[in-house]
Short mmCIF file of C-alpha atoms in Angstrom, two decimals:
data_model
loop_
_atom_site.label_atom_id
_atom_site.label_comp_id
_atom_site.label_asym_id
_atom_site.label_seq_id
_atom_site.Cartn_x
_atom_site.Cartn_y
_atom_site.Cartn_z
CA MET A 298 11.55 271.63 -4.63
CA PRO A 299 8.83 274.20 -5.42
CA ALA A 300 9.25 275.81 -8.83
CA ASP A 301 9.39 279.34 -7.39
CA VAL A 302 12.46 278.70 -5.14
CA THR A 303 15.79 279.79 -6.57
CA ASN A 304 19.12 278.51 -5.19
CA THR A 305 21.54 281.19 -3.93
CA PRO A 306 24.53 281.49 -6.26
CA VAL A 307 27.72 280.23 -4.55
CA PRO A 308 30.76 282.47 -5.15
CA ALA A 309 33.89 280.53 -6.01
CA ALA A 310 35.81 282.52 -3.37
CA ILE A 311 33.97 280.79 -0.50
CA THR A 312 34.65 277.27 -1.74
CA THR A 313 37.72 275.04 -1.58
CA PRO A 314 38.77 273.21 -4.77
CA ALA A 315 39.57 269.52 -4.82
CA GLN A 316 43.26 270.36 -5.02
CA VAL A 317 44.97 273.41 -3.57
CA GLY A 318 48.62 274.26 -4.13
CA SER A 319 50.45 275.65 -1.09
CA GLY A 320 53.87 276.09 0.43
CA ILE A 321 53.48 272.76 2.21
CA GLY A 322 52.50 270.89 -0.94
CA THR A 323 49.24 269.97 -2.63
CA LEU A 324 46.24 269.83 -0.31
CA GLU A 325 43.33 267.61 -1.36
CA PHE A 326 39.62 267.77 -0.47
CA THR A 327 36.59 265.64 -1.28
CA ASP A 328 33.82 268.15 -1.88
CA GLY A 329 35.33 270.39 0.83
CA TYR A 330 36.32 267.66 3.29
CA PRO A 331 40.10 267.14 3.73
CA THR A 332 41.59 263.79 2.88
CA ALA A 333 43.41 261.92 5.65
CA GLY A 334 46.78 262.85 4.15
CA THR A 335 45.86 266.54 3.99
CA ALA A 336 44.58 266.54 7.57
CA GLU A 337 47.89 265.05 8.76
CA LYS A 338 49.89 267.56 6.74
CA VAL A 339 47.85 270.49 8.05
CA ARG A 340 48.14 269.26 11.64
CA ASP A 341 51.94 269.09 11.36
CA HIS A 342 52.05 272.53 9.81
CA LEU A 343 49.82 274.08 12.47
CA ASP A 344 52.01 272.61 15.19
CA TYR A 345 55.04 273.99 13.35
CA LEU A 346 53.49 277.47 13.18
CA HIS A 347 52.51 277.33 16.85
CA GLY A 348 56.07 276.22 17.65
CA VAL A 349 57.67 279.12 15.77
CA GLU A 350 55.29 281.69 17.25
CA THR A 351 55.70 280.22 20.72
CA PHE A 352 59.48 280.54 20.53
CA MET A 353 59.38 284.13 19.29
CA ASN A 354 56.63 285.24 21.68
CA THR A 355 58.11 283.70 24.83
CA ILE A 356 61.78 284.62 24.58
CA GLN A 357 61.32 287.20 27.31
CA GLY A 358 59.90 284.78 29.88
CA VAL A 359 62.27 281.93 29.06
CA SER A 360 65.22 284.34 29.16
CA LEU A 361 64.42 285.44 32.69
CA TYR A 362 63.63 281.87 33.79
CA ALA A 363 67.02 280.79 32.42
CA MET A 364 68.72 283.56 34.37
CA ARG A 365 67.05 282.42 37.57
CA GLU A 366 68.14 278.83 36.88
CA GLY A 367 71.69 280.09 36.38
CA PHE A 368 71.54 281.91 39.69
CA LEU A 369 70.23 278.85 41.54
CA GLU A 370 72.91 276.61 40.01
CA ALA A 371 75.55 279.13 41.14
CA GLY A 372 74.15 279.08 44.68
CA VAL A 373 72.36 282.44 44.48
CA MET A 374 68.94 281.76 45.99
CA ASP A 375 65.75 283.79 45.70
CA GLY A 376 66.17 286.81 47.97
CA ASP A 377 69.97 286.80 47.67
CA VAL A 378 71.61 289.69 45.85
CA LEU A 379 74.34 288.99 43.33
CA ILE A 380 76.64 292.01 43.40
CA PHE A 381 79.57 292.70 41.08
CA SER A 382 81.89 294.61 43.41
CA GLU A 383 84.62 294.98 40.80
CA LEU A 384 82.16 295.13 37.89
CA MET A 385 81.01 292.31 35.65
CA ASP A 386 83.62 290.77 33.36
CA SER A 387 83.36 288.46 30.37
CA ARG A 388 83.45 285.25 32.43
CA SER A 389 79.76 285.70 33.25
CA LEU A 390 77.38 284.88 30.39
CA PHE A 391 74.73 287.63 30.53
CA LEU A 392 72.84 289.11 27.59
CA THR A 393 74.62 292.38 26.66
CA ALA A 394 75.58 293.35 30.20
CA ASN A 395 78.12 296.15 30.65
CA ALA A 396 81.46 296.52 32.39
CA ASP A 397 80.87 300.15 33.38
CA THR A 398 78.70 300.08 36.50
CA VAL A 399 78.21 298.06 39.68
CA TYR A 400 75.42 295.56 39.03
CA TYR A 401 73.28 294.13 41.81
CA ILE A 402 70.63 291.61 40.81
CA SER A 403 68.11 289.49 42.67
CA PHE A 404 65.07 287.28 42.19
CA LEU A 405 62.34 287.83 44.79
CA ASP A 406 59.45 285.52 45.65
CA LEU A 407 56.16 287.22 46.61
CA SER A 408 54.15 284.02 47.05
CA ASP A 409 54.32 284.23 50.87
CA GLY A 410 53.23 287.86 50.93
CA PRO A 411 54.45 291.36 50.01
CA LEU A 412 58.08 292.31 50.40
CA VAL A 413 59.54 295.65 51.43
CA LEU A 414 62.41 296.94 49.29
CA GLU A 415 64.54 299.82 50.55
CA THR A 416 66.76 301.13 47.78
CA PRO A 417 70.11 302.94 47.84
CA PRO A 418 70.55 306.44 46.41
CA ASP A 419 71.87 307.27 42.93
CA ALA A 420 70.76 303.94 41.46
CA LEU A 421 69.41 303.03 38.05
CA GLY A 422 67.08 300.22 39.05
CA LEU A 423 63.96 298.41 37.97
CA ILE A 424 61.61 295.61 38.93
CA ASP A 425 60.21 293.39 36.17
CA ASP A 426 57.92 290.42 36.64
CA ILE A 427 59.25 287.07 35.52
CA TRP A 428 57.63 287.51 32.10
CA PHE A 429 59.80 290.63 31.73
CA ARG A 430 56.90 293.02 32.11
CA TRP A 431 57.77 296.30 33.76
CA VAL A 432 56.59 296.73 37.37
CA THR A 433 58.47 299.84 38.53
CA ASP A 434 61.65 301.83 38.31
CA PHE A 435 63.60 302.88 41.37
CA GLY A 436 66.49 305.24 41.76
CA LEU A 437 67.15 308.10 39.35
CA PRO A 438 64.22 307.33 36.98
CA GLY A 439 61.90 306.12 39.75
CA PRO A 440 59.57 307.91 42.17
CA ASP A 441 62.38 308.32 44.71
CA ARG A 442 64.33 310.23 42.00
CA GLY A 443 67.66 308.88 43.15
CA GLN A 444 67.24 309.72 46.84
CA GLY A 445 66.57 306.14 47.84
CA GLY A 446 63.05 304.98 48.59
CA THR A 447 60.88 302.36 50.24
CA TYR A 448 58.82 300.14 47.94
CA LEU A 449 56.19 297.53 48.69
CA LEU A 450 56.06 294.71 46.14
CA VAL A 451 52.74 292.85 46.08
CA GLY A 452 52.16 289.54 44.31
CA PRO A 453 49.04 288.41 42.43
CA GLY A 454 47.57 286.25 45.19
CA TYR A 455 47.68 288.75 48.02
CA ASP A 456 44.31 290.07 49.28
CA GLY A 457 45.36 291.29 52.73
CA PRO A 458 45.57 294.85 54.06
CA LEU A 459 47.92 297.36 52.48
CA PRO A 460 49.39 300.49 54.06
CA GLU A 461 47.81 303.92 53.75
CA GLY A 462 51.16 305.51 52.91
CA GLY A 463 54.88 305.41 53.49
CA TYR A 464 55.59 303.09 50.57
CA HIS A 465 55.64 303.15 46.80
CA VAL A 466 53.21 300.24 46.37
CA ARG A 467 53.67 298.22 43.18
CA HIS A 468 51.73 295.14 42.06
CA SER A 469 53.16 292.26 40.03
CA ARG A 470 51.23 289.78 37.87
CA THR A 471 53.71 287.06 38.85
CA ASN A 472 54.93 285.82 42.21
CA HIS A 473 58.55 285.86 41.11
CA VAL A 474 60.03 289.22 40.19
CA TRP A 475 63.43 290.33 39.01
CA LEU A 476 65.40 293.19 40.55
CA GLY A 477 68.06 294.61 38.28
CA ALA A 478 70.07 297.67 39.25
CA ARG A 479 73.24 299.55 38.44
CA SER A 480 75.10 302.17 40.45
CA PHE A 481 77.81 304.45 39.15
CA ILE A 482 81.49 304.78 40.00
CA ASN A 483 82.44 307.70 37.77
CA GLU A 484 82.37 310.27 40.61
CA ASN A 485 84.41 308.15 43.04
CA PRO A 486 88.12 309.01 43.55
CA GLY A 487 90.04 307.01 40.98
CA MET A 488 86.70 305.53 39.91
CA ASP A 489 87.10 302.96 42.67
CA PRO A 490 83.88 300.90 42.88
CA GLY A 491 84.42 300.31 46.61
CA PRO A 492 82.49 303.35 47.95
CA THR A 493 79.56 302.59 45.64
CA VAL A 494 79.47 298.98 46.81
CA ASP A 495 79.54 300.11 50.44
CA VAL A 496 76.49 302.34 49.92
CA ILE A 497 74.57 299.52 48.21
CA LYS A 498 75.31 297.04 50.98
CA GLU A 499 74.44 299.57 53.68
CA ARG A 500 71.20 300.87 52.17
CA LEU A 501 69.66 297.95 50.26
CA LYS A 502 67.12 296.13 52.43
CA ILE A 503 64.67 293.36 51.54
CA TYR A 504 62.25 291.95 54.12
CA PRO A 505 58.64 290.79 54.58
CA TYR A 506 55.91 293.37 54.99
CA THR A 507 54.12 293.48 58.36
CA PRO A 508 50.46 294.56 58.03
CA GLY A 509 49.50 297.24 60.52
CA GLY A 510 53.05 298.54 60.96
CA VAL A 511 54.64 301.52 59.26
CA GLY A 512 52.21 303.05 56.82
CA SER A 513 49.11 302.04 58.79
CA SER A 514 47.57 304.49 61.23
CA ILE A 515 45.99 303.85 64.62
CA GLY A 516 42.86 305.43 63.21
CA ALA A 517 42.63 302.78 60.51
CA PHE A 518 42.77 300.10 63.19
CA LEU A 519 40.15 301.81 65.38
CA THR A 520 37.75 302.14 62.44
CA GLY A 521 38.14 298.49 61.44
CA LYS A 522 40.12 299.15 58.26
CA GLY A 523 43.13 297.04 59.15
CA PRO A 524 45.13 295.32 61.89
CA LEU A 525 47.51 296.92 64.33
CA GLY A 526 51.02 295.55 64.21
CA GLN A 527 54.56 296.42 65.16
CA PRO A 528 56.88 298.00 62.60
CA ALA A 529 58.97 295.42 60.77
CA THR A 530 62.70 295.26 61.32
CA ALA A 531 64.64 296.14 58.18
CA GLN A 532 66.86 293.29 57.02
CA SER A 533 69.87 293.25 54.73
CA PRO A 534 69.89 290.52 52.09
CA ARG A 535 72.63 287.98 51.69
CA PHE A 536 75.10 289.40 49.16
CA VAL A 537 76.93 287.01 46.82
CA GLU A 538 80.01 288.23 44.98
CA GLY A 539 79.61 288.09 41.19
CA THR A 540 82.88 289.50 39.82
CA GLY A 541 84.81 286.64 38.25
CA LEU A 542 81.92 284.21 38.65
CA ALA A 543 81.81 281.96 35.57
CA PHE A 544 78.22 280.87 35.01
CA ASN A 545 75.54 280.88 32.33
CA THR A 546 72.24 282.79 32.31
CA ILE A 547 71.48 282.54 28.56
CA PRO A 548 68.34 280.65 27.44
CA PRO A 549 68.67 277.66 25.07
CA ASN A 550 68.02 277.96 21.33
CA ASP A 551 66.94 274.35 20.92
CA PHE A 552 64.11 272.13 22.22
CA GLY A 553 65.18 273.11 25.73
CA HIS A 554 63.37 276.41 25.16
CA TYR A 555 60.00 274.62 25.25
CA GLU A 556 61.01 272.66 28.35
CA MET A 557 61.96 275.87 30.16
CA LEU A 558 58.75 277.49 29.00
CA ASP A 559 56.77 274.64 30.47
CA ALA A 560 58.63 274.97 33.78
CA LEU A 561 57.82 278.70 33.82
CA VAL A 562 54.14 278.05 33.09
CA GLN A 563 54.02 275.60 36.01
CA LEU A 564 55.85 278.03 38.32
CA GLU A 565 53.33 280.87 38.12
CA PRO A 566 49.54 281.22 38.38
CA ALA A 567 47.61 280.72 35.15
CA GLU A 568 46.37 284.29 35.47
CA ALA A 569 49.93 285.54 34.94
CA LEU A 570 49.61 284.74 31.25
CA ASP A 571 47.82 286.52 28.44
CA THR A 572 45.27 283.94 27.28
CA GLU A 573 45.79 284.61 23.56
CA VAL A 574 49.54 284.04 23.73
CA ALA A 575 49.15 281.14 26.17
CA GLY A 576 46.85 279.51 23.64
CA GLN A 577 49.75 279.17 21.22
CA PHE A 578 51.77 276.95 23.52
CA ALA A 579 48.74 275.29 25.06
CA ALA A 580 48.07 273.95 21.55
CA LEU A 581 51.45 272.20 21.86
CA GLY A 582 50.65 270.70 25.27
CA ILE A 583 52.33 273.37 27.40
CA VAL A 584 49.55 274.29 29.79
CA LYS A 585 49.18 274.93 33.52
CA ASP A 586 48.88 271.79 35.68
CA ALA A 587 49.41 269.42 32.74
CA LYS A 588 52.44 267.32 31.86
CA PHE A 589 54.29 268.38 28.70
CA ALA A 590 55.04 265.09 26.95
CA PRO A 591 55.29 265.50 23.16
CA ASP A 592 55.26 262.27 21.16
CA ASP A 593 57.88 261.53 18.50
CA ARG A 594 55.87 263.28 15.78
CA LEU A 595 55.42 266.51 17.75
CA ARG A 596 59.02 266.42 19.00
CA LYS A 597 60.28 266.34 15.40
CA VAL A 598 57.94 269.17 14.42
CA LEU A 599 59.12 271.28 17.36
CA ASP A 600 62.78 270.63 16.56
CA ASP A 601 62.10 272.10 13.11
CA ALA A 602 60.06 274.94 14.58
CA VAL A 603 62.69 276.01 17.09
CA ALA A 604 65.33 276.08 14.34
CA ALA A 605 63.19 278.47 12.30
CA GLY A 606 62.10 280.49 15.34
CA ASN A 607 65.66 280.93 16.51
CA ALA A 608 66.83 281.90 13.01
CA ALA A 609 64.08 284.51 12.77
CA SER A 610 64.73 285.82 16.27
CA ARG A 611 68.49 285.99 15.71
CA THR A 612 67.94 287.86 12.45
CA LEU A 613 65.77 290.41 14.25
CA GLY A 614 68.08 290.46 17.27
CA MET A 615 71.05 291.35 15.08
CA GLY A 616 69.19 294.16 13.31
CA ALA A 617 69.79 292.43 10.00
CA HIS A 618 66.78 293.90 8.16
CA PRO A 619 67.09 297.66 7.48
CA THR A 620 63.43 297.61 6.45
CA GLU A 621 62.38 297.05 10.08
CA GLY A 622 63.09 300.73 10.75
CA PHE A 623 65.57 299.95 13.52
CA ARG A 624 68.44 301.97 11.96
CA TYR A 625 68.97 305.16 13.96
CA TYR A 626 70.30 307.41 11.22
CA ASP A 627 69.55 305.96 7.78
CA HIS A 628 69.94 302.73 5.82
CA ASP A 629 73.58 303.59 5.04
CA SER A 630 74.49 303.53 8.74
CA ALA A 631 74.98 300.34 10.74
CA TRP A 632 73.92 301.90 14.04
CA TRP A 633 70.50 300.83 15.30
CA ASN A 634 68.17 300.44 18.26
CA MET A 635 64.93 298.48 18.11
CA LEU A 636 63.30 300.41 20.96
CA PHE A 637 62.88 303.58 18.92
CA VAL A 638 60.32 301.64 16.87
CA GLY A 639 58.27 300.05 19.63
CA GLY A 640 59.15 301.76 22.89
CA PHE A 641 59.34 299.87 26.17
CA GLU A 642 55.86 298.37 25.70
CA PHE A 643 56.57 297.53 22.03
CA THR A 644 53.49 299.39 20.81
CA ASN A 645 54.56 302.92 19.89
CA PRO A 646 57.86 304.81 19.60
CA PRO A 647 58.90 306.64 22.76
CA PRO A 648 57.29 310.10 22.88
CA ASN A 649 59.07 313.20 21.66
CA ILE A 650 60.11 315.68 24.34
CA THR A 651 59.61 319.28 23.19
CA ALA A 652 59.50 322.76 24.70
CA GLU A 653 55.72 322.37 24.78
CA GLY A 654 55.93 319.10 26.72
CA VAL A 655 55.62 315.39 26.01
CA GLN A 656 54.24 314.55 22.56
CA PRO A 657 53.23 310.89 22.31
CA PHE A 658 52.87 309.15 18.98
CA PRO A 659 49.38 308.07 17.91
CA ASN A 660 48.47 304.68 19.30
CA LYS A 661 48.23 302.16 16.45
CA GLY A 662 46.67 299.54 18.70
CA ALA A 663 49.17 296.85 17.72
CA ARG A 664 52.16 295.16 19.30
CA ARG A 665 55.42 295.72 17.40
CA LEU A 666 56.31 292.05 17.57
CA HIS A 667 59.61 292.29 15.72
CA SER A 668 60.81 295.08 18.01
CA ARG A 669 59.93 292.96 21.04
CA THR A 670 61.57 289.79 19.74
CA SER A 671 64.68 291.72 18.73
CA PHE A 672 65.05 293.30 22.15
CA PHE A 673 64.64 290.21 24.26
CA TYR A 674 66.88 288.10 22.03
CA ALA A 675 69.71 290.53 22.69
CA ALA A 676 69.03 292.28 25.99
CA THR A 677 67.86 292.00 29.59
CA GLY A 678 65.42 294.16 31.56
CA ILE A 679 62.77 296.52 30.24
CA THR A 680 61.78 299.96 31.52
CA PRO A 681 60.69 303.29 30.02
CA ALA A 682 64.08 304.65 31.09
CA MET A 683 65.82 302.53 28.43
CA CYS A 684 64.44 304.45 25.47
CA MET A 685 63.11 307.82 26.63
CA ARG A 686 64.12 310.91 24.63
CA LEU A 687 64.93 312.81 27.82
CA THR A 688 68.28 314.56 28.20
CA GLY A 689 70.47 314.11 31.24
CA VAL A 690 68.61 311.07 32.61
CA GLY A 691 69.15 307.34 32.15
CA SER A 692 71.19 305.99 29.27
CA GLN A 693 70.93 305.42 25.54
CA TYR A 694 72.23 302.53 23.48
CA MET A 695 73.18 301.96 19.87
CA PHE A 696 74.13 298.62 18.34
CA ALA A 697 76.39 297.99 15.37
CA ASN A 698 76.78 294.54 13.80
CA LEU A 699 78.27 295.58 10.44
CA ASP A 700 81.27 297.53 9.21
CA ALA A 701 81.17 300.51 6.85
CA ALA A 702 81.03 298.14 3.86
CA GLY A 703 78.00 296.33 5.23
CA ASP A 704 79.89 293.18 6.25
CA PRO A 705 79.64 291.48 9.67
CA PHE A 706 82.67 291.97 11.89
CA ASP A 707 85.47 289.42 11.49
CA GLY A 708 87.29 288.69 14.75
CA GLY A 709 90.56 288.25 12.88
CA LYS A 710 90.57 291.70 11.25
CA THR A 711 91.41 295.19 12.47
CA TYR A 712 88.75 297.91 12.58
CA ARG A 713 88.69 301.56 13.51
CA LEU A 714 85.89 303.80 14.80
CA ARG A 715 86.03 307.59 15.09
CA LEU A 716 83.76 309.27 17.62
CA PRO A 717 83.42 313.00 16.84
CA LYS A 718 84.34 315.46 19.57
CA ASP A 719 81.84 316.46 22.24
CA ILE A 720 80.41 312.98 22.74
CA PRO A 721 76.89 313.73 24.06
CA ALA A 722 77.05 311.99 27.46
CA ALA A 723 76.93 314.13 30.60
CA ARG A 724 78.05 311.29 32.86
CA PHE A 725 80.27 309.08 30.67
CA TRP A 726 80.27 306.90 27.55
CA SER A 727 81.51 303.44 26.65
CA LEU A 728 81.83 300.90 23.85
CA THR A 729 81.49 297.21 24.75
CA LEU A 730 82.09 294.19 22.48
CA TYR A 731 79.86 291.12 22.49
CA ASP A 732 80.11 287.60 21.11
CA ASN A 733 77.64 287.08 18.26
CA GLN A 734 76.73 283.62 19.52
CA THR A 735 76.24 284.25 23.23
CA ARG A 736 75.30 287.94 23.03
CA SER A 737 77.48 288.22 26.13
CA MET A 738 80.73 290.12 26.59
CA LEU A 739 83.38 288.81 24.21
CA GLN A 740 85.77 286.46 25.99
CA THR A 741 89.45 287.20 25.32
CA GLU A 742 92.51 287.86 27.48
CA GLN A 743 90.98 291.30 28.00
CA LEU A 744 88.46 290.48 30.77
CA TYR A 745 86.67 293.80 30.31
CA PRO A 746 86.12 294.12 26.55
CA ARG A 747 85.37 297.83 26.60
CA ALA A 748 86.67 301.32 25.89
CA GLY A 749 85.28 304.57 27.21
CA SER A 750 85.71 307.76 29.16
CA GLN A 751 85.99 306.00 32.55
CA GLU A 752 89.46 305.05 33.76
CA TYR A 753 88.18 301.87 35.38
CA PRO A 754 88.07 298.92 34.79
CA SER A 755 90.24 299.74 31.74
CA PRO A 756 92.25 302.90 31.02
CA ALA A 757 90.23 305.86 29.76
CA ALA A 758 90.31 306.40 26.01
CA GLU A 759 92.54 309.27 24.88
CA ALA A 760 91.22 311.94 22.51
CA GLU A 761 92.90 313.09 19.29
CA PRO A 762 94.20 316.68 18.97
CA ASP A 763 90.97 317.65 17.18
CA GLY A 764 88.86 316.38 20.09
CA SER A 765 87.65 313.22 18.38
CA THR A 766 88.29 309.76 19.87
CA VAL A 767 89.47 306.81 17.77
CA ILE A 768 88.91 303.25 19.01
CA HIS A 769 90.54 300.19 17.45
CA PHE A 770 89.19 296.62 17.47
CA SER A 771 91.65 293.82 16.64
CA PRO A 772 93.21 290.59 18.00
CA THR A 773 96.41 292.45 18.99
CA ARG A 774 96.90 296.10 19.89
CA PRO A 775 98.48 298.21 17.14
CA ASP A 776 101.81 299.67 18.22
CA ASP A 777 100.72 303.31 18.07
CA VAL A 778 97.37 302.85 19.83
CA PRO A 779 97.05 303.65 23.59
CA PRO A 780 95.73 300.78 25.75
CA GLY A 781 92.48 302.62 26.49
CA ASN A 782 91.74 303.04 22.78
CA TRP A 783 91.82 299.33 21.93
CA VAL A 784 89.40 296.47 22.46
CA GLN A 785 90.63 292.93 21.79
CA THR A 786 88.82 290.58 19.40
CA ASP A 787 89.07 286.82 18.85
CA PRO A 788 89.84 285.51 15.33
CA GLU A 789 87.52 282.56 16.00
CA ARG A 790 84.48 284.63 16.95
CA GLY A 791 82.23 287.17 15.30
CA TRP A 792 81.30 290.18 17.39
CA PHE A 793 79.11 293.25 17.66
CA VAL A 794 79.36 296.44 19.67
CA ILE A 795 77.09 298.65 21.78
CA LEU A 796 77.73 302.35 22.29
CA ARG A 797 76.33 303.55 25.62
CA LEU A 798 75.74 307.18 26.47
CA TYR A 799 75.02 307.72 30.17
CA SER A 800 72.90 310.84 30.82
CA PRO A 801 72.62 311.55 27.06
CA LEU A 802 72.52 315.11 25.76
CA GLN A 803 70.41 316.80 23.10
CA PRO A 804 72.90 316.39 20.19
CA PHE A 805 72.28 312.64 20.38
CA PHE A 806 68.52 313.03 20.06
CA ASP A 807 68.52 315.71 17.36
CA LYS A 808 71.34 313.82 15.59
CA SER A 809 73.53 316.88 15.25
CA TRP A 810 76.21 314.60 16.71
CA ARG A 811 76.57 311.41 14.71
CA VAL A 812 78.81 308.49 15.53
CA GLY A 813 81.11 307.33 12.73
CA GLU A 814 80.94 303.98 11.00
CA ILE A 815 83.34 301.18 11.93
CA GLU A 816 85.88 300.82 9.14
CA PRO A 817 88.18 297.92 8.30
CA VAL A 818 91.86 298.89 8.43
CA ALA A 819 93.83 297.68 5.43
#
């Protein structure tokens, strides 16, 4: 080496010592090259990390795939509509569904071309793709604003002509989409769901789109911009009764999660996936047009990973960390909602609504991963209408998993909740109990585990002389408590509760009305 050449000093920070202590043990290197034992240890750990992240980042897709599998096993095919004519009860395992409104739910397949969807009036409805990404609202929060509308749903592979008008055209990144809707009964005589069901069955139509029909002008045909066809004939779907149907739609919390994920990856085009996220499970062998066949080593690693991923997701899904910012009032209150941290896209909180207009929060350019995991572990369906700070429209939700002392609810104990007078819900309010394990309605002799202002499907709760409403939760109804003010619990099962405010009012948003804490009764 020439005498005038000086070696560049090597900072210690860019080197790797011969031995490195870590959470997975001592890692050894020969002048920077990993030993065989270290390489094996690191490979297992990387697969473990990919397994945990894959579980937490794919709950939404696997959840919806599991629901579709549940539908198919129950004989509800794609294009059929499962309708709960007497409301959903606790025999159906659905993530935090309610017993307040008429649900109608369907899976639609766009792989053969666009579908026309005609919607009934006064609905709260949405379309999500099968990865639980929002496609559109319909009904009260949608472009038809509750009047009923005509939508054209277009899948990712379609490159044919589209209409000039006459439809609300919406594009999906996946061929399979989920339709989830609720319609109200609170204005019906006696709150009978029958009239609401009749309107749904009369007005809901689902049928293939005919290019060149309605929405396409003669002029477009004459100028070579599209074909000329006859208007399609509107078709009613096959309705399947859901009330009393005992079936499961909940995704597995074990190795079956990865198997369902693989089935979902194979079901949809590769372009339906975000490549960065897809890379996590591709590293495990879950990739489009490839067989997922983990060997014994990887299977053991993934069994460990799914245990940790589920534990983390359940912790987030139960709102167990006050430091996440999910608590609605303060750290001393058990009431929480993860959407006020991340919004429906899990990036920013929902915007404030002021006299000057909509005031969005600054975009931080980052996904609020814990908000997203929390939501999809506990709930179904995503739309801006679920967390907007807009009075008189949609609904608002608050979860509680702990009593006033900070302890999880014991199904064998008696609890009491006081709701101050003037509950801020223009339409109605309800409280529904859920099983901690299934996150579905708690199964007891009380098929509708709810209390609220509606007199169906359980008696309406009675107010106290001061205008407040007191609800009791216990295995048996206390002697002095009206039937509508009691929700039954099971001594063998832990539970949590969701307060729903339909058409919420300003006192909820400005917190001048504050729900009480749930107190154990001595």
